[in-house]
Coordinates of C-alpha atoms in Angstrom, one line a residue:
M15 CA 65.0 -35.1 -1.7
K16 CA 67.7 -34.7 0.7
F17 CA 69.4 -31.5 2.0
S18 CA 70.8 -30.0 5.2
A19 CA 71.0 -26.4 6.5
D20 CA 71.7 -24.5 9.7
R21 CA 69.0 -24.1 12.0
E22 CA 68.9 -20.4 11.6
L23 CA 68.5 -20.2 8.1
L24 CA 65.1 -21.8 8.0
L25 CA 63.8 -20.6 11.6
R26 CA 62.2 -17.3 10.5
P27 CA 60.9 -18.8 7.0
L28 CA 59.3 -21.6 9.0
Q29 CA 57.5 -19.0 11.4
L30 CA 56.4 -17.1 8.7
A31 CA 54.9 -19.8 6.7
T32 CA 52.9 -21.2 9.7
G33 CA 51.2 -17.8 9.8
V34 CA 49.9 -18.4 6.3
V35 CA 48.8 -21.9 6.9
E36 CA 45.2 -22.3 8.6
R37 CA 44.8 -24.5 11.5
R38 CA 41.6 -25.7 10.0
Q39 CA 41.9 -26.8 6.4
T40 CA 39.3 -28.2 4.0
L41 CA 42.1 -29.7 1.9
P42 CA 44.7 -31.8 3.6
I43 CA 47.4 -30.6 1.4
L44 CA 47.1 -27.1 2.5
A45 CA 48.5 -27.8 6.2
N46 CA 51.5 -28.6 4.3
L47 CA 54.7 -26.7 3.4
H48 CA 55.9 -27.3 -0.3
I49 CA 59.8 -27.4 -0.4
Q50 CA 61.7 -27.7 -3.5
A51 CA 65.6 -28.3 -3.3
K52 CA 67.9 -27.8 -6.3
S53 CA 71.5 -29.0 -6.9
D54 CA 72.9 -25.5 -6.7
G55 CA 72.0 -25.1 -3.0
Q56 CA 68.7 -23.2 -3.6
L57 CA 65.7 -24.1 -1.3
T58 CA 62.1 -22.7 -2.2
L59 CA 59.4 -22.9 0.4
T60 CA 55.9 -22.2 -0.3
A61 CA 53.0 -21.9 2.0
T62 CA 49.2 -21.1 1.1
D63 CA 45.8 -21.1 2.1
L64 CA 44.4 -20.3 -1.4
E65 CA 43.8 -16.8 -0.4
V66 CA 47.5 -15.9 0.6
E67 CA 50.6 -17.4 -0.5
L68 CA 54.1 -16.9 0.9
V69 CA 57.2 -18.3 -1.1
V70 CA 60.9 -18.1 0.2
R71 CA 63.9 -18.5 -1.7
L72 CA 67.1 -19.4 0.1
D73 CA 70.6 -20.1 -1.4
S74 CA 72.8 -21.5 1.6
A75 CA 71.6 -25.3 1.8
T76 CA 73.7 -28.4 1.0
V77 CA 71.6 -30.4 -1.3
E78 CA 72.7 -34.1 -1.7
Q79 CA 69.8 -34.9 -3.7
E80 CA 67.4 -32.5 -5.6
G81 CA 63.5 -32.9 -5.3
E82 CA 60.3 -31.6 -3.9
A83 CA 58.1 -32.8 -1.2
T84 CA 55.2 -31.4 1.0
I85 CA 55.7 -31.8 4.7
P86 CA 53.3 -30.6 7.7
A87 CA 54.1 -26.9 8.3
R88 CA 53.4 -26.6 11.8
K89 CA 54.9 -29.7 13.0
L90 CA 58.2 -29.0 11.1
A91 CA 58.3 -25.4 12.3
D92 CA 57.8 -26.7 16.0
I93 CA 60.5 -29.1 15.7
W94 CA 63.0 -26.5 14.1
R95 CA 62.1 -24.3 16.8
A96 CA 62.9 -26.8 19.5
L97 CA 66.3 -27.7 18.2
P98 CA 69.5 -26.0 19.9
E99 CA 70.9 -23.0 18.3
S100 CA 73.6 -23.4 15.6
A101 CA 72.4 -27.0 15.0
V102 CA 72.8 -28.4 11.6
V103 CA 69.5 -30.2 10.3
S104 CA 69.1 -32.6 7.5
I105 CA 65.8 -33.6 5.9
D106 CA 65.6 -36.7 3.8
V107 CA 62.4 -37.5 2.1
R108 CA 61.8 -41.1 0.8
E109 CA 58.5 -42.6 -0.4
E110 CA 55.9 -41.2 2.0
R111 CA 58.1 -40.2 4.9
A112 CA 60.4 -37.2 5.8
V113 CA 63.0 -37.9 8.0
I114 CA 64.5 -34.9 10.0
R115 CA 67.9 -35.4 12.0
S116 CA 70.0 -33.2 14.1
G117 CA 72.5 -34.6 16.3
R118 CA 70.9 -37.3 18.2
S119 CA 67.5 -36.2 17.5
R120 CA 65.3 -37.9 14.7
F121 CA 61.9 -37.2 13.7
S122 CA 59.7 -38.8 10.9
L123 CA 56.7 -37.0 9.4
A124 CA 54.3 -38.2 6.8
V125 CA 54.2 -36.3 3.4
L126 CA 51.8 -35.8 0.7
P127 CA 52.5 -35.8 -3.1
P128 CA 54.0 -32.2 -4.3
A129 CA 51.9 -32.7 -7.6
D130 CA 48.6 -32.0 -5.3
F131 CA 50.0 -28.8 -3.8
P132 CA 48.0 -25.6 -5.3
R133 CA 49.6 -22.5 -6.3
V134 CA 48.1 -19.0 -6.6
E135 CA 48.3 -17.5 -9.9
S136 CA 48.6 -13.6 -9.8
G137 CA 47.8 -12.8 -13.5
D138 CA 49.2 -9.8 -15.4
E139 CA 50.6 -6.9 -13.5
E140 CA 48.8 -3.5 -13.8
L141 CA 51.1 -1.5 -11.5
Q142 CA 54.7 -1.8 -9.9
V143 CA 55.6 0.4 -7.1
S144 CA 58.8 0.5 -5.0
L145 CA 59.2 1.9 -1.7
G146 CA 61.1 1.3 1.7
S147 CA 60.1 -1.2 4.0
G148 CA 59.7 1.3 6.8
D149 CA 57.5 3.4 4.8
M150 CA 55.4 0.3 3.8
R151 CA 55.4 -0.8 7.6
R152 CA 54.1 2.7 8.6
L153 CA 51.1 2.5 6.2
V154 CA 50.0 -1.0 7.8
D155 CA 50.7 0.1 11.4
K156 CA 49.0 3.2 11.2
V157 CA 45.5 1.8 9.7
S158 CA 45.3 -1.9 10.3
F159 CA 43.6 -1.5 13.6
S160 CA 40.5 -0.1 12.1
M161 CA 39.8 -2.9 9.8
A162 CA 36.4 -4.7 10.4
Q163 CA 36.2 -8.1 11.6
Q164 CA 33.8 -10.5 9.8
D165 CA 31.4 -7.5 8.6
V166 CA 28.6 -8.4 6.3
R167 CA 30.0 -5.3 4.5
Y168 CA 33.0 -7.6 3.2
Y169 CA 34.6 -4.7 1.5
L170 CA 35.3 -3.4 5.1
N171 CA 37.1 -6.4 6.0
G172 CA 40.4 -5.2 4.7
M173 CA 42.8 -2.2 3.9
L174 CA 42.4 0.2 0.9
L175 CA 45.5 0.8 -0.8
E176 CA 45.5 3.9 -3.2
V177 CA 48.0 4.8 -5.7
T178 CA 48.0 8.1 -7.8
T179 CA 50.8 10.2 -9.4
D180 CA 50.9 12.3 -6.1
H181 CA 50.7 9.7 -3.0
L182 CA 50.4 6.4 -1.8
R183 CA 47.6 6.0 0.8
A184 CA 46.4 3.3 3.2
V185 CA 42.8 3.5 4.5
A186 CA 40.7 1.1 7.1
T187 CA 37.5 1.7 8.6
D188 CA 34.8 -0.6 10.4
G189 CA 31.9 1.9 10.0
H190 CA 32.7 3.3 13.6
R191 CA 36.1 4.7 13.0
L192 CA 38.4 5.4 10.1
A193 CA 42.3 5.6 9.8
M194 CA 44.2 7.1 6.9
C195 CA 47.9 7.4 6.4
T196 CA 49.4 9.0 3.2
L197 CA 52.9 9.0 1.8
E198 CA 53.8 11.7 -0.6
T199 CA 55.2 9.1 -3.0
G200 CA 53.2 8.8 -5.9
V201 CA 53.8 6.7 -9.4
S202 CA 54.5 8.7 -12.4
G203 CA 51.6 8.4 -15.0
A204 CA 49.3 6.3 -12.4
E205 CA 45.8 7.2 -12.5
R206 CA 43.8 6.6 -9.2
L207 CA 44.1 3.1 -8.7
Q208 CA 42.3 1.4 -5.6
V209 CA 42.7 -2.1 -4.2
I210 CA 41.4 -3.7 -1.0
V211 CA 43.8 -6.0 0.8
P212 CA 42.0 -8.6 2.8
R213 CA 42.5 -8.6 6.7
K214 CA 44.9 -11.7 6.6
G215 CA 47.1 -10.5 3.9
V216 CA 47.5 -7.3 5.9
H217 CA 48.7 -8.9 9.0
E218 CA 50.8 -11.2 7.0
I219 CA 52.5 -8.2 5.2
A220 CA 53.1 -6.6 8.8
R221 CA 54.9 -10.0 9.9
L222 CA 56.9 -10.0 6.7
L223 CA 58.0 -6.4 7.5
D224 CA 59.3 -6.9 10.9
E225 CA 63.0 -6.6 9.7
A226 CA 63.6 -3.2 8.1
G227 CA 66.4 -2.3 5.6
E228 CA 65.4 -3.7 2.1
E229 CA 62.9 -1.9 -0.2
V230 CA 59.5 -3.5 -0.7
R231 CA 58.5 -4.2 -4.3
L232 CA 54.6 -4.1 -4.8
S233 CA 52.8 -5.5 -8.0
V234 CA 49.2 -5.2 -8.4
S235 CA 47.1 -7.1 -10.8
E236 CA 43.4 -7.5 -11.3
N237 CA 42.7 -9.9 -8.6
H238 CA 46.0 -10.0 -6.6
M239 CA 48.8 -8.0 -4.9
R240 CA 52.3 -9.2 -4.6
V241 CA 54.7 -8.1 -2.0
G242 CA 58.4 -8.7 -2.5
H243 CA 60.7 -8.1 0.5
G244 CA 64.2 -9.6 0.2
A245 CA 63.9 -13.6 -0.1
Y246 CA 60.3 -13.4 0.4
T247 CA 57.4 -12.9 -1.8
L248 CA 53.8 -12.8 -0.5
T249 CA 50.9 -12.9 -2.9
S250 CA 47.4 -12.1 -1.6
R251 CA 43.9 -12.2 -3.4
L252 CA 42.1 -8.9 -3.4
I253 CA 38.7 -8.1 -2.1
D254 CA 36.3 -7.7 -5.1
G255 CA 34.4 -4.7 -4.1
K256 CA 33.9 -1.0 -3.9
F257 CA 35.4 0.8 -0.8
P258 CA 33.4 3.8 0.6
D259 CA 34.3 7.2 -0.3
Y260 CA 36.4 8.0 2.7
E261 CA 37.0 11.4 1.9
K262 CA 33.3 12.3 2.6
V263 CA 33.7 10.9 6.0
I264 CA 36.7 13.4 7.0
P265 CA 35.3 16.3 8.8
A266 CA 36.0 19.3 6.7
D267 CA 34.3 22.0 9.3
V268 CA 36.3 21.5 12.5
T269 CA 35.8 24.7 14.6
R270 CA 37.0 23.4 18.0
T271 CA 40.3 22.0 18.7
I272 CA 41.5 20.1 21.8
V273 CA 45.5 19.8 22.1
G274 CA 46.6 17.6 24.9
D275 CA 49.7 15.5 25.9
R276 CA 49.4 11.9 24.3
D277 CA 50.9 10.0 27.1
T278 CA 48.6 11.8 29.8
L279 CA 45.4 11.3 27.9
K280 CA 46.4 7.6 27.2
V281 CA 46.8 6.9 31.0
A282 CA 43.4 8.9 31.7
F283 CA 41.7 6.9 29.2
Q284 CA 42.9 3.7 30.6
R285 CA 42.0 4.5 34.2
A286 CA 38.5 5.8 33.2
S287 CA 37.8 2.6 31.1
I288 CA 38.2 0.3 34.1
L289 CA 34.7 1.4 35.2
S290 CA 33.2 1.8 31.6
N291 CA 30.2 -0.5 30.5
E292 CA 32.1 -3.7 29.4
K293 CA 29.8 -3.8 26.2
Y294 CA 29.7 -0.3 24.9
R295 CA 32.9 1.2 26.6
G296 CA 31.6 4.5 26.5
V297 CA 33.2 7.6 28.1
R298 CA 32.1 11.1 28.3
L299 CA 34.4 13.9 27.6
V300 CA 33.5 17.4 29.1
V301 CA 36.0 20.2 28.0
D302 CA 35.9 23.7 29.7
G303 CA 38.5 26.1 29.3
E304 CA 41.9 24.3 29.6
Q305 CA 40.4 21.4 31.6
L306 CA 39.3 18.2 30.1
T307 CA 37.1 15.8 32.4
V308 CA 36.9 12.3 31.4
R309 CA 33.9 10.5 33.1
A310 CA 32.9 6.8 32.6
N311 CA 30.2 4.8 34.6
N312 CA 28.6 1.3 34.2
P313 CA 25.3 -0.6 34.9
E314 CA 26.5 -1.1 38.6
Q315 CA 26.3 2.6 39.2
E316 CA 30.1 2.7 39.6
E317 CA 31.8 6.0 38.2
A318 CA 35.2 7.1 37.2
E319 CA 36.5 10.6 36.8
E320 CA 39.9 11.9 35.3
I321 CA 41.0 15.5 34.8
V322 CA 43.5 16.4 32.3
E323 CA 45.0 19.9 31.4
V324 CA 44.6 20.5 27.6
S325 CA 44.8 23.6 25.5
Y326 CA 41.2 24.7 24.4
D327 CA 39.8 28.0 23.6
G328 CA 36.4 27.2 22.5
E329 CA 32.9 27.1 24.0
P330 CA 32.2 24.6 27.0
M331 CA 31.3 21.1 25.0
E332 CA 30.3 17.6 26.0
I333 CA 31.0 14.4 23.7
G334 CA 31.0 10.9 24.1
F335 CA 33.3 8.2 22.5
N336 CA 33.9 4.6 22.6
V337 CA 37.1 4.7 24.9
G338 CA 38.6 1.7 23.1
Y339 CA 38.6 3.7 19.7
L340 CA 40.6 6.6 21.2
Q341 CA 42.9 4.4 23.0
D342 CA 43.9 2.7 19.7
V343 CA 44.4 6.1 17.9
L344 CA 46.7 7.3 20.7
N345 CA 48.7 4.0 20.4
A346 CA 49.2 4.5 16.8
L347 CA 50.2 8.4 17.0
P348 CA 53.8 9.0 17.4
S349 CA 53.9 12.7 18.9
E350 CA 54.1 14.2 22.5
N351 CA 50.8 16.0 21.7
V352 CA 47.7 15.2 19.6
R353 CA 45.0 17.3 18.4
L354 CA 41.3 16.4 18.6
G355 CA 39.0 18.6 16.4
V356 CA 35.2 18.6 16.3
S357 CA 32.5 20.9 15.1
D358 CA 30.2 19.9 17.9
G359 CA 29.2 17.2 20.3
N360 CA 27.2 15.5 17.8
N361 CA 29.6 15.2 14.9
S362 CA 32.9 13.0 14.3
A363 CA 36.1 13.9 15.7
L364 CA 39.2 14.3 13.6
I365 CA 42.4 13.3 15.6
E366 CA 45.9 13.8 14.4
A367 CA 49.3 14.1 15.6
S368 CA 50.5 17.8 16.2
N369 CA 53.8 17.4 14.4
D370 CA 53.0 14.7 11.8
D371 CA 50.4 15.1 9.1
L372 CA 51.0 11.7 7.7
A373 CA 48.1 10.1 9.5
S374 CA 44.5 11.1 10.5
Y375 CA 41.8 9.5 12.3
V376 CA 38.1 9.9 12.2
V377 CA 36.0 8.6 15.5
M378 CA 32.4 8.7 15.5
P379 CA 30.6 9.9 18.7
M380 CA 28.5 7.8 20.8
R381 CA 25.3 8.9 22.7
L382 CA 25.7 8.3 26.3

């Protein structure tokens, strides 16, 4: 196999591919990138860790000799990134070596047999959905921070994607907080289909959608979800489990609502968090009239207090939260003002943007 291409053609594909490749591999071949070159100038790059697979198809290469090979992904990406802009790079694979040349630079990398490279088989498709890349990115960005990390409840280590005739919804929870984002874009004739996309798959989808513009094609099978975006096709295994009934978690009896400026609250929480307990990160919110007091303390008996003007006409109330959870929610909300609704100081809070009903967040209180 021998081909040449502009540096910019493969720069982003190689960066995305290295995100899929794990640093520690049980199989040496999984550290490699599978490259196939055809005589018509088409290049196909494939990276996988057996859970997530990324395939990139490009058309602008100059192929002198078609063929296929597997080349160490991270080393190839590092070399490609280090070359000067607008450079023309050639790859020549012979026997057990891949020689990379550009100008006066030359690199020789070991390769492995392409026949040993595994592929992810996705199975028969059950559902297909097309939506704008901005909408798909919004679903991921609004909820992904609430996914659990290495929880024994494995079904929480990912994002629920729900498709009905009325909506497309993403939900994530780690048991202490819940994030939900809904698009009023359903699939005609679709029953309520729920799939759980694992944490790594969600993060790779977010990286894939950095560039807006083209639509996203979702294909769901029994065990996999495939995301198509331009020249990229990402396939992720799905988590085999039952996601909790998230609708039961959303407070339905909100009787007290605090409305405040998002940026002012973010700054107040950030300053108060400096003196919060490093392990539990608890802050106490005391609301009385149109004044919200944020208090934090730590085992060294150090204290912080911030006073913020808010809109509130209920009875005086006190409630505690993990300040990190509140900060994550405020970072995800786009509006100037936010609403925090509760029934009392012992129940979960429902946080939403005042002018955007796409996303809702539930945060459990803390005992302080």
